[in-house]
mmCIF file of N, CA and C in Angstrom:
data_model
loop_
_atom_site.group_PDB
_atom_site.id
_atom_site.type_symbol
_atom_site.label_atom_id
_atom_site.label_comp_id
_atom_site.label_asym_id
_atom_site.label_seq_id
_atom_site.Cartn_x
_atom_site.Cartn_y
_atom_site.Cartn_z
ATOM 1 N N MET A 20 98.909 21.321 -43.275
ATOM 2 C CA MET A 20 99.041 20.501 -42.733
ATOM 3 C C MET A 20 100.433 20.650 -42.033
ATOM 4 N N ASN A 21 100.628 19.693 -41.179
ATOM 5 C CA ASN A 21 101.993 20.603 -40.520
ATOM 6 C C ASN A 21 103.335 19.239 -40.600
ATOM 7 N N THR A 22 104.770 20.021 -41.364
ATOM 8 C CA THR A 22 105.191 19.255 -42.186
ATOM 9 C C THR A 22 106.208 18.584 -41.232
ATOM 10 N N ASP A 23 106.598 18.879 -39.945
ATOM 11 C CA ASP A 23 106.932 18.531 -39.438
ATOM 12 C C ASP A 23 106.294 17.303 -38.486
ATOM 13 N N LEU A 24 105.342 17.162 -38.421
ATOM 14 C CA LEU A 24 104.710 16.378 -37.694
ATOM 15 C C LEU A 24 104.597 14.834 -38.726
ATOM 16 N N VAL A 25 104.365 15.750 -39.942
ATOM 17 C CA VAL A 25 104.187 14.001 -41.228
ATOM 18 C C VAL A 25 105.935 13.672 -41.215
ATOM 19 N N ALA A 26 107.052 14.367 -40.967
ATOM 20 C CA ALA A 26 108.015 13.591 -41.228
ATOM 21 C C ALA A 26 108.259 12.712 -39.764
ATOM 22 N N ASN A 27 108.037 13.645 -38.935
ATOM 23 C CA ASN A 27 108.333 12.563 -37.645
ATOM 24 C C ASN A 27 106.956 11.266 -37.465
ATOM 25 N N ILE A 28 105.959 10.965 -38.209
ATOM 26 C CA ILE A 28 104.838 10.042 -37.999
ATOM 27 C C ILE A 28 105.883 9.197 -39.153
ATOM 28 N N ASN A 29 106.080 9.672 -40.291
ATOM 29 C CA ASN A 29 106.761 8.686 -41.322
ATOM 30 C C ASN A 29 107.870 8.309 -40.700
ATOM 31 N N GLN A 30 108.773 9.108 -40.124
ATOM 32 C CA GLN A 30 110.042 8.574 -39.791
ATOM 33 C C GLN A 30 109.706 7.405 -38.324
ATOM 34 N N SER A 31 109.123 7.541 -37.943
ATOM 35 C CA SER A 31 108.389 6.798 -36.637
ATOM 36 C C SER A 31 107.815 5.573 -36.996
ATOM 37 N N LEU A 32 107.097 5.384 -37.571
ATOM 38 C CA LEU A 32 106.222 4.337 -38.607
ATOM 39 C C LEU A 32 106.903 3.337 -40.185
ATOM 40 N N GLU A 33 108.053 4.074 -40.195
ATOM 41 C CA GLU A 33 108.929 3.747 -41.144
ATOM 42 C C GLU A 33 108.865 3.473 -42.492
ATOM 43 N N ILE A 34 107.313 4.672 -42.619
ATOM 44 C CA ILE A 34 106.950 4.435 -44.294
ATOM 45 C C ILE A 34 107.141 6.023 -44.861
ATOM 46 N N SER A 35 106.272 6.746 -45.759
ATOM 47 C CA SER A 35 106.333 7.591 -46.851
ATOM 48 C C SER A 35 105.155 8.056 -47.480
ATOM 49 N N LEU A 36 104.152 8.766 -46.325
ATOM 50 C CA LEU A 36 103.153 9.236 -46.095
ATOM 51 C C LEU A 36 103.311 10.305 -47.133
ATOM 52 N N PRO A 37 102.392 11.218 -47.801
ATOM 53 C CA PRO A 37 102.386 12.760 -48.613
ATOM 54 C C PRO A 37 102.225 13.578 -47.620
ATOM 55 N N VAL A 38 102.558 14.599 -47.204
ATOM 56 C CA VAL A 38 102.321 15.786 -46.946
ATOM 57 C C VAL A 38 100.761 16.212 -47.472
ATOM 58 N N THR A 39 100.071 16.184 -47.442
ATOM 59 C CA THR A 39 98.111 16.421 -47.382
ATOM 60 C C THR A 39 98.050 17.943 -47.295
ATOM 61 N N ALA A 40 96.932 18.541 -48.048
ATOM 62 C CA ALA A 40 96.539 19.674 -48.189
ATOM 63 C C ALA A 40 95.751 19.769 -46.761
ATOM 64 N N SER A 41 95.197 18.741 -45.721
ATOM 65 C CA SER A 41 94.523 18.770 -45.092
ATOM 66 C C SER A 41 95.055 18.022 -43.798
ATOM 67 N N PRO A 42 94.661 18.334 -42.688
ATOM 68 C CA PRO A 42 95.026 17.024 -41.744
ATOM 69 C C PRO A 42 94.055 15.658 -41.113
ATOM 70 N N GLU A 43 93.014 16.027 -42.255
ATOM 71 C CA GLU A 43 91.902 15.378 -42.382
ATOM 72 C C GLU A 43 92.298 13.799 -43.575
ATOM 73 N N GLU A 44 93.139 14.390 -44.727
ATOM 74 C CA GLU A 44 93.030 13.799 -45.966
ATOM 75 C C GLU A 44 94.290 12.514 -45.574
ATOM 76 N N PHE A 45 95.496 13.340 -44.414
ATOM 77 C CA PHE A 45 96.550 12.584 -44.226
ATOM 78 C C PHE A 45 96.157 11.819 -42.837
ATOM 79 N N LYS A 46 95.188 12.050 -42.321
ATOM 80 C CA LYS A 46 94.739 10.693 -41.235
ATOM 81 C C LYS A 46 93.898 10.046 -42.463
ATOM 82 N N GLN A 47 93.665 10.284 -43.459
ATOM 83 C CA GLN A 47 92.837 8.636 -43.910
ATOM 84 C C GLN A 47 93.727 7.942 -44.674
ATOM 85 N N HIS A 48 95.466 8.448 -45.219
ATOM 86 C CA HIS A 48 96.283 7.566 -45.715
ATOM 87 C C HIS A 48 96.826 7.224 -44.283
ATOM 88 N N LEU A 49 97.141 7.373 -43.236
ATOM 89 C CA LEU A 49 97.741 7.221 -41.818
ATOM 90 C C LEU A 49 96.604 5.894 -41.064
ATOM 91 N N ALA A 50 95.355 6.123 -41.138
ATOM 92 C CA ALA A 50 94.958 4.819 -40.890
ATOM 93 C C ALA A 50 94.671 3.755 -42.099
ATOM 94 N N ALA A 51 94.546 4.085 -43.327
ATOM 95 C CA ALA A 51 94.611 3.065 -44.334
ATOM 96 C C ALA A 51 96.110 2.002 -44.109
ATOM 97 N N HIS A 52 97.267 2.871 -43.844
ATOM 98 C CA HIS A 52 98.857 2.284 -43.219
ATOM 99 C C HIS A 52 98.376 1.374 -41.925
ATOM 100 N N ILE A 53 97.774 2.013 -40.839
ATOM 101 C CA ILE A 53 97.230 1.130 -39.829
ATOM 102 C C ILE A 53 96.895 -0.167 -40.091
ATOM 103 N N ASN A 54 95.284 0.279 -40.490
ATOM 104 C CA ASN A 54 94.557 -0.988 -40.897
ATOM 105 C C ASN A 54 95.255 -2.348 -41.821
ATOM 106 N N HIS A 55 96.646 -1.764 -42.071
ATOM 107 C CA HIS A 55 96.987 -2.821 -43.264
ATOM 108 C C HIS A 55 98.005 -3.708 -42.245
ATOM 109 N N LEU A 56 98.247 -2.768 -41.443
ATOM 110 C CA LEU A 56 99.361 -3.509 -39.869
ATOM 111 C C LEU A 56 98.410 -4.102 -38.928
ATOM 112 N N ILE A 57 96.904 -3.728 -39.289
ATOM 113 C CA ILE A 57 95.876 -4.508 -38.155
ATOM 114 C C ILE A 57 96.107 -6.017 -38.818
ATOM 115 N N ASN A 58 95.744 -5.656 -39.952
ATOM 116 C CA ASN A 58 95.443 -7.365 -40.888
ATOM 117 C C ASN A 58 96.777 -7.784 -40.972
ATOM 118 N N HIS A 59 97.829 -7.407 -41.415
ATOM 119 C CA HIS A 59 98.511 -8.527 -41.905
ATOM 120 C C HIS A 59 100.201 -7.853 -40.890
ATOM 121 N N ASP A 60 100.365 -7.271 -39.871
ATOM 122 C CA ASP A 60 101.548 -7.470 -39.241
ATOM 123 C C ASP A 60 101.337 -6.492 -37.959
ATOM 124 N N PHE A 61 100.776 -7.049 -37.202
ATOM 125 C CA PHE A 61 99.805 -6.632 -35.821
ATOM 126 C C PHE A 61 100.822 -5.604 -34.667
ATOM 127 N N GLU A 62 102.262 -7.161 -34.642
ATOM 128 C CA GLU A 62 103.458 -6.834 -33.791
ATOM 129 C C GLU A 62 104.272 -5.954 -34.219
ATOM 130 N N LYS A 63 103.575 -5.624 -35.689
ATOM 131 C CA LYS A 63 104.891 -4.305 -36.125
ATOM 132 C C LYS A 63 104.207 -3.105 -35.535
ATOM 133 N N LEU A 64 102.603 -3.186 -35.608
ATOM 134 C CA LEU A 64 101.995 -1.791 -35.659
ATOM 135 C C LEU A 64 102.246 -1.730 -33.550
ATOM 136 N N VAL A 65 101.491 -2.782 -33.042
ATOM 137 C CA VAL A 65 102.114 -2.640 -31.657
ATOM 138 C C VAL A 65 103.686 -1.824 -31.347
ATOM 139 N N TYR A 66 104.696 -2.283 -31.334
ATOM 140 C CA TYR A 66 105.795 -2.233 -31.891
ATOM 141 C C TYR A 66 105.563 -0.385 -32.345
ATOM 142 N N TYR A 67 105.233 -0.185 -33.187
ATOM 143 C CA TYR A 67 105.155 1.499 -33.775
ATOM 144 C C TYR A 67 104.530 2.024 -32.601
ATOM 145 N N LEU A 68 103.379 1.367 -32.082
ATOM 146 C CA LEU A 68 102.351 2.671 -31.114
ATOM 147 C C LEU A 68 103.534 2.506 -29.727
ATOM 148 N N TYR A 69 104.117 1.499 -29.535
ATOM 149 C CA TYR A 69 105.207 1.511 -28.193
ATOM 150 C C TYR A 69 106.430 2.541 -28.311
ATOM 151 N N ARG A 70 106.836 2.904 -29.786
ATOM 152 C CA ARG A 70 107.726 3.661 -29.930
ATOM 153 C C ARG A 70 107.440 4.989 -30.016
ATOM 154 N N ILE A 71 105.912 5.225 -30.432
ATOM 155 C CA ILE A 71 106.165 7.045 -30.684
ATOM 156 C C ILE A 71 105.000 6.960 -29.252
ATOM 157 N N ASP A 72 105.104 5.949 -27.917
ATOM 158 C CA ASP A 72 104.632 6.162 -27.264
ATOM 159 C C ASP A 72 103.050 6.967 -26.429
ATOM 160 N N VAL A 73 102.372 5.898 -27.348
ATOM 161 C CA VAL A 73 100.531 6.082 -27.683
ATOM 162 C C VAL A 73 100.934 5.509 -26.355
ATOM 163 N N ASP A 74 99.668 6.294 -25.574
ATOM 164 C CA ASP A 74 99.157 5.558 -24.457
ATOM 165 C C ASP A 74 98.415 4.771 -24.016
ATOM 166 N N GLU A 75 98.604 3.623 -24.298
ATOM 167 C CA GLU A 75 98.111 2.388 -23.892
ATOM 168 C C GLU A 75 96.586 2.366 -23.542
ATOM 169 N N ASN A 76 96.620 2.882 -22.227
ATOM 170 C CA ASN A 76 95.212 3.143 -21.515
ATOM 171 C C ASN A 76 94.661 3.915 -22.095
ATOM 172 N N ARG A 77 94.509 4.893 -22.956
ATOM 173 C CA ARG A 77 94.056 5.868 -23.449
ATOM 174 C C ARG A 77 93.692 5.316 -25.042
ATOM 175 N N MET A 78 94.488 4.618 -25.471
ATOM 176 C CA MET A 78 93.638 3.892 -26.705
ATOM 177 C C MET A 78 92.445 2.849 -26.314
ATOM 178 N N LYS A 79 93.080 1.966 -25.180
ATOM 179 C CA LYS A 79 91.947 0.937 -24.930
ATOM 180 C C LYS A 79 90.630 1.166 -24.429
ATOM 181 N N LYS A 80 91.029 2.591 -24.152
ATOM 182 C CA LYS A 80 89.229 3.569 -24.011
ATOM 183 C C LYS A 80 88.944 4.344 -24.999
ATOM 184 N N LEU A 81 89.640 4.457 -25.502
ATOM 185 C CA LEU A 81 88.972 5.389 -27.079
ATOM 186 C C LEU A 81 88.112 4.004 -27.967
ATOM 187 N N LEU A 82 89.056 2.043 -27.496
ATOM 188 C CA LEU A 82 88.352 1.903 -28.734
ATOM 189 C C LEU A 82 87.291 1.313 -27.948
ATOM 190 N N GLU A 83 87.373 1.149 -26.488
ATOM 191 C CA GLU A 83 85.800 0.506 -25.809
ATOM 192 C C GLU A 83 85.018 1.583 -25.992
ATOM 193 N N GLU A 84 84.926 2.894 -25.540
ATOM 194 C CA GLU A 84 83.854 3.958 -26.243
ATOM 195 C C GLU A 84 83.824 4.531 -27.507
ATOM 196 N N GLU A 85 84.434 3.704 -28.189
ATOM 197 C CA GLU A 85 83.955 3.885 -29.994
ATOM 198 C C GLU A 85 83.774 2.310 -30.878
ATOM 199 N N GLU A 86 83.152 1.444 -29.953
ATOM 200 C CA GLU A 86 83.226 0.229 -29.917
ATOM 201 C C GLU A 86 82.160 0.170 -31.722
ATOM 202 N N GLY A 87 82.983 -0.609 -32.435
ATOM 203 C CA GLY A 87 82.054 -0.267 -33.589
ATOM 204 C C GLY A 87 83.023 0.472 -34.666
ATOM 205 N N GLU A 88 83.292 1.334 -34.603
ATOM 206 C CA GLU A 88 83.889 2.824 -35.176
ATOM 207 C C GLU A 88 85.438 1.795 -35.871
ATOM 208 N N ASN A 89 85.488 2.481 -36.779
ATOM 209 C CA ASN A 89 87.233 2.010 -37.754
ATOM 210 C C ASN A 89 88.470 2.175 -36.760
ATOM 211 N N ALA A 90 88.626 0.873 -36.300
ATOM 212 C CA ALA A 90 89.573 0.846 -35.426
ATOM 213 C C ALA A 90 90.760 1.959 -35.728
ATOM 214 N N ALA A 91 91.219 1.155 -36.952
ATOM 215 C CA ALA A 91 92.502 2.731 -37.947
ATOM 216 C C ALA A 91 92.488 3.692 -37.724
ATOM 217 N N GLY A 92 91.198 3.974 -38.036
ATOM 218 C CA GLY A 92 91.081 5.440 -38.057
ATOM 219 C C GLY A 92 91.039 6.159 -36.792
ATOM 220 N N LEU A 93 90.576 5.535 -35.630
ATOM 221 C CA LEU A 93 90.975 5.915 -34.272
ATOM 222 C C LEU A 93 92.515 6.107 -33.410
ATOM 223 N N ILE A 94 92.811 5.094 -33.665
ATOM 224 C CA ILE A 94 94.327 5.111 -33.942
ATOM 225 C C ILE A 94 95.423 5.768 -34.557
ATOM 226 N N ALA A 95 94.617 6.172 -35.852
ATOM 227 C CA ALA A 95 95.058 7.383 -36.244
ATOM 228 C C ALA A 95 95.121 8.608 -35.524
ATOM 229 N N GLY A 96 93.736 9.088 -35.119
ATOM 230 C CA GLY A 96 93.774 10.625 -34.629
ATOM 231 C C GLY A 96 94.438 10.189 -33.318
ATOM 232 N N LEU A 97 94.547 9.294 -32.652
ATOM 233 C CA LEU A 97 95.375 8.959 -31.973
ATOM 234 C C LEU A 97 96.858 9.560 -31.901
ATOM 235 N N ILE A 98 97.121 9.050 -32.874
ATOM 236 C CA ILE A 98 98.637 8.865 -33.181
ATOM 237 C C ILE A 98 98.805 10.837 -33.498
ATOM 238 N N MET A 99 97.893 11.428 -34.058
ATOM 239 C CA MET A 99 97.576 12.789 -34.666
ATOM 240 C C MET A 99 97.479 13.806 -33.341
ATOM 241 N N SER A 100 97.273 12.787 -32.126
ATOM 242 C CA SER A 100 96.920 13.795 -31.187
ATOM 243 C C SER A 100 98.287 14.757 -30.386
ATOM 244 N N GLU A 101 97.211 15.380 -29.847
ATOM 245 C CA GLU A 101 98.514 16.328 -28.909
ATOM 246 C C GLU A 101 99.641 15.630 -27.878
ATOM 247 N N PRO A 102 99.301 15.001 -27.362
ATOM 248 C CA PRO A 102 99.869 13.458 -26.542
ATOM 249 C C PRO A 102 101.121 12.811 -27.445
ATOM 250 N N ALA A 103 100.643 12.355 -28.238
ATOM 251 C CA ALA A 103 101.440 11.401 -29.224
ATOM 252 C C ALA A 103 102.323 12.634 -29.980
ATOM 253 N N MET A 104 101.940 14.121 -30.139
ATOM 254 C CA MET A 104 103.155 14.839 -30.709
ATOM 255 C C MET A 104 103.823 15.079 -29.847
ATOM 256 N N LEU A 105 103.622 15.301 -28.743
ATOM 257 C CA LEU A 105 104.824 15.684 -27.878
ATOM 258 C C LEU A 105 105.546 14.838 -27.776
ATOM 259 N N ALA A 106 105.480 13.825 -27.531
ATOM 260 C CA ALA A 106 106.495 12.471 -27.975
ATOM 261 C C ALA A 106 107.228 12.122 -28.660
ATOM 262 N N PHE A 107 107.130 12.790 -30.117
ATOM 263 C CA PHE A 107 107.925 12.927 -31.359
ATOM 264 C C PHE A 107 108.788 13.854 -30.626
ATOM 265 N N GLY A 108 108.602 14.390 -29.797
ATOM 266 C CA GLY A 108 109.767 15.870 -29.580
ATOM 267 C C GLY A 108 111.258 15.409 -28.689
ATOM 268 N N ARG A 109 110.499 13.843 -27.865
ATOM 269 C CA ARG A 109 111.994 13.408 -27.249
ATOM 270 C C ARG A 109 113.034 13.172 -27.828
#
């Protein structure tokens, strides 16, 4: 797992997720945190997504295409995707 990516996600989302052995395990931890935000502090989630520059149109399209899937898992995958990683380097 890319420790720089984990550090950047932790910093940007003001959390402390562990560095895991696999990206999939990290994605599960991240999705759990996102799910918590969806249910308890949606405004903060929106702020974080804006802060790390997740493409709103790309996210909407993904959520529409994958309707019925776990939204938190989809958003976690999007955060870990290439465009979002590039945004961390700004």
